Amino acid sequence: MRKKSRYSAKYLDRLIEEATVDAYNESEQAGGFFALIEEHLAMPFATRVLGQEVTVAKVDMTNRDQIVAICSHGKVKQAISVLDLPMPDPPPEGAEWIDAYRRWHGD
């Protein structure tokens, strides 16, 4: 199910261009998004995953070029794809980069 973005398609397309401008393949493009999400997303922030409040402390990139949010609830930590991560309302500063990544990814 496609998540509705708060941002215009034109704005997200500009962010996509910025993230992918010097990338030669999808792996490098994903790396560009990771760098910009890590740089601009205000962390930590709280959100809800499966009805539980979690804290997103950082983002990481898997060996398969998937960008994940490292979420914690108490002592438990879990990596959740930012494609699937519910954003709080209002979203944290820099959340537009996640929306741009979702648009680029086709989600």
PDB file of C-alpha atoms in Angstrom:
ATOM      1  CA  MET A   1       0.000   0.000   0.000  1.00  0.00           C
ATOM      2  CA  ARG A   2       1.460   3.327  -1.047  1.00  0.00           C
ATOM      3  CA  LYS A   3       1.877   5.829   1.772  1.00  0.00           C
ATOM      4  CA  LYS A   4       0.520   9.322   1.053  1.00  0.00           C
ATOM      5  CA  SER A   5       3.271  11.924   1.124  1.00  0.00           C
ATOM      6  CA  ARG A   6       2.904  15.355   2.709  1.00  0.00           C
ATOM      7  CA  TYR A   7       5.176  16.752   0.000  1.00  0.00           C
ATOM      8  CA  SER A   8       4.485  17.570  -3.637  1.00  0.00           C
ATOM      9  CA  ALA A   9       5.694  15.242  -6.378  1.00  0.00           C
ATOM     10  CA  LYS A  10       7.741  18.102  -7.838  1.00  0.00           C
ATOM     11  CA  TYR A  11       9.547  18.686  -4.527  1.00  0.00           C
ATOM     12  CA  LEU A  12      10.208  14.966  -4.026  1.00  0.00           C
ATOM     13  CA  ASP A  13      11.514  14.676  -7.595  1.00  0.00           C
ATOM     14  CA  ARG A  14      14.025  17.458  -6.841  1.00  0.00           C
ATOM     15  CA  LEU A  15      15.190  15.547  -3.757  1.00  0.00           C
ATOM     16  CA  ILE A  16      15.476  12.348  -5.804  1.00  0.00           C
ATOM     17  CA  GLU A  17      17.620  14.179  -8.337  1.00  0.00           C
ATOM     18  CA  GLU A  18      19.858  15.500  -5.556  1.00  0.00           C
ATOM     19  CA  ALA A  19      20.267  12.039  -4.010  1.00  0.00           C
ATOM     20  CA  THR A  20      21.046  10.272  -7.284  1.00  0.00           C
ATOM     21  CA  VAL A  21      22.919  12.897  -9.319  1.00  0.00           C
ATOM     22  CA  ASP A  22      26.384  11.295  -9.161  1.00  0.00           C
ATOM     23  CA  ALA A  23      25.256   7.673  -8.842  1.00  0.00           C
ATOM     24  CA  TYR A  24      25.917   5.179 -11.630  1.00  0.00           C
ATOM     25  CA  ASN A  25      23.687   2.321 -10.489  1.00  0.00           C
ATOM     26  CA  GLU A  26      20.867   1.510  -8.053  1.00  0.00           C
ATOM     27  CA  SER A  27      23.285   0.558  -5.278  1.00  0.00           C
ATOM     28  CA  GLU A  28      24.994   3.952  -5.472  1.00  0.00           C
ATOM     29  CA  GLN A  29      21.606   5.686  -5.670  1.00  0.00           C
ATOM     30  CA  ALA A  30      20.452   3.915  -2.498  1.00  0.00           C
ATOM     31  CA  GLY A  31      23.730   4.959  -0.885  1.00  0.00           C
ATOM     32  CA  GLY A  32      23.008   8.559  -1.835  1.00  0.00           C
ATOM     33  CA  PHE A  33      19.609   8.363  -0.164  1.00  0.00           C
ATOM     34  CA  PHE A  34      21.132   6.755   2.919  1.00  0.00           C
ATOM     35  CA  ALA A  35      23.689   9.548   3.290  1.00  0.00           C
ATOM     36  CA  LEU A  36      21.044  12.263   2.948  1.00  0.00           C
ATOM     37  CA  ILE A  37      18.547  10.565   5.273  1.00  0.00           C
ATOM     38  CA  GLU A  38      21.276  10.048   7.872  1.00  0.00           C
ATOM     39  CA  GLU A  39      22.378  13.683   7.529  1.00  0.00           C
ATOM     40  CA  HIS A  40      18.952  15.370   7.541  1.00  0.00           C
ATOM     41  CA  LEU A  41      16.582  13.173   9.576  1.00  0.00           C
ATOM     42  CA  ALA A  42      16.260  14.513  13.131  1.00  0.00           C
ATOM     43  CA  MET A  43      16.867  11.554  15.438  1.00  0.00           C
ATOM     44  CA  PRO A  44      15.965  10.224  17.896  1.00  0.00           C
ATOM     45  CA  PHE A  45      12.211  10.421  17.421  1.00  0.00           C
ATOM     46  CA  ALA A  46       9.266   8.379  18.628  1.00  0.00           C
ATOM     47  CA  THR A  47       6.743   6.592  16.436  1.00  0.00           C
ATOM     48  CA  ARG A  48       4.390   3.630  16.703  1.00  0.00           C
ATOM     49  CA  VAL A  49       5.084   0.218  15.179  1.00  0.00           C
ATOM     50  CA  LEU A  50       2.468  -2.525  15.554  1.00  0.00           C
ATOM     51  CA  GLY A  51       0.775  -0.506  18.276  1.00  0.00           C
ATOM     52  CA  GLN A  52       3.927  -0.062  20.360  1.00  0.00           C
ATOM     53  CA  GLU A  53       5.797   3.188  20.828  1.00  0.00           C
ATOM     54  CA  VAL A  54       9.368   2.827  19.594  1.00  0.00           C
ATOM     55  CA  THR A  55      12.320   5.162  19.422  1.00  0.00           C
ATOM     56  CA  VAL A  56      14.146   5.558  16.128  1.00  0.00           C
ATOM     57  CA  ALA A  57      17.739   6.263  17.152  1.00  0.00           C
ATOM     58  CA  LYS A  58      19.566   5.886  13.845  1.00  0.00           C
ATOM     59  CA  VAL A  59      19.394   4.576  10.302  1.00  0.00           C
ATOM     60  CA  ASP A  60      21.596   1.953   8.711  1.00  0.00           C
ATOM     61  CA  MET A  61      22.051   0.279   5.350  1.00  0.00           C
ATOM     62  CA  THR A  62      21.947  -3.489   4.894  1.00  0.00           C
ATOM     63  CA  ASN A  63      24.226  -5.567   2.666  1.00  0.00           C
ATOM     64  CA  ARG A  64      21.355  -5.591   0.145  1.00  0.00           C
ATOM     65  CA  ASP A  65      21.227  -1.772  -0.011  1.00  0.00           C
ATOM     66  CA  GLN A  66      18.042  -1.541   2.045  1.00  0.00           C
ATOM     67  CA  ILE A  67      17.794   1.515   4.311  1.00  0.00           C
ATOM     68  CA  VAL A  68      16.523   0.546   7.761  1.00  0.00           C
ATOM     69  CA  ALA A  69      15.595   2.433  10.906  1.00  0.00           C
ATOM     70  CA  ILE A  70      17.037   1.024  14.121  1.00  0.00           C
ATOM     71  CA  CYS A  71      14.041   1.044  16.464  1.00  0.00           C
ATOM     72  CA  SER A  72      14.014   0.253  20.164  1.00  0.00           C
ATOM     73  CA  HIS A  73      11.299  -0.523  22.678  1.00  0.00           C
ATOM     74  CA  GLY A  74      12.785  -0.969  26.121  1.00  0.00           C
ATOM     75  CA  LYS A  75      15.840  -3.189  25.702  1.00  0.00           C
ATOM     76  CA  VAL A  76      14.622  -4.705  22.431  1.00  0.00           C
ATOM     77  CA  LYS A  77      16.019  -3.368  19.138  1.00  0.00           C
ATOM     78  CA  GLN A  78      14.762  -4.112  15.640  1.00  0.00           C
ATOM     79  CA  ALA A  79      15.740  -2.917  12.171  1.00  0.00           C
ATOM     80  CA  ILE A  80      12.668  -1.850  10.187  1.00  0.00           C
ATOM     81  CA  SER A  81      12.788  -0.804   6.547  1.00  0.00           C
ATOM     82  CA  VAL A  82      12.175   2.928   6.214  1.00  0.00           C
ATOM     83  CA  LEU A  83       9.820   1.969   3.382  1.00  0.00           C
ATOM     84  CA  ASP A  84       7.541   0.437   6.047  1.00  0.00           C
ATOM     85  CA  LEU A  85       8.244   2.797   8.941  1.00  0.00           C
ATOM     86  CA  PRO A  86       5.162   4.723  10.097  1.00  0.00           C
ATOM     87  CA  MET A  87       5.991   8.389  10.610  1.00  0.00           C
ATOM     88  CA  PRO A  88       4.652  10.327  13.584  1.00  0.00           C
ATOM     89  CA  ASP A  89       2.414  13.348  13.150  1.00  0.00           C
ATOM     90  CA  PRO A  90       4.025  15.772  12.823  1.00  0.00           C
ATOM     91  CA  PRO A  91       6.985  14.010  11.204  1.00  0.00           C
ATOM     92  CA  PRO A  92      10.529  14.780  12.336  1.00  0.00           C
ATOM     93  CA  GLU A  93      12.626  17.305  10.463  1.00  0.00           C
ATOM     94  CA  GLY A  94      14.148  15.685   7.386  1.00  0.00           C
ATOM     95  CA  ALA A  95      11.318  13.160   6.889  1.00  0.00           C
ATOM     96  CA  GLU A  96      10.925  14.418   3.325  1.00  0.00           C
ATOM     97  CA  TRP A  97      14.041  12.389   2.445  1.00  0.00           C
ATOM     98  CA  ILE A  98      12.242   9.196   3.460  1.00  0.00           C
ATOM     99  CA  ASP A  99       9.272  10.212   1.300  1.00  0.00           C
ATOM    100  CA  ALA A 100      11.637  10.879  -1.617  1.00  0.00           C
ATOM    101  CA  TYR A 101      13.267   7.463  -1.096  1.00  0.00           C
ATOM    102  CA  ARG A 102       9.829   5.825  -1.071  1.00  0.00           C
ATOM    103  CA  ARG A 103       8.904   7.602  -4.316  1.00  0.00           C
ATOM    104  CA  TRP A 104      12.203   6.598  -5.955  1.00  0.00           C
ATOM    105  CA  HIS A 105      11.733   3.011  -4.764  1.00  0.00           C
ATOM    106  CA  GLY A 106       8.205   2.924  -6.183  1.00  0.00           C
ATOM    107  CA  ASP A 107       6.412   2.668  -2.835  1.00  0.00           C
TER     108      ASP A 107
END
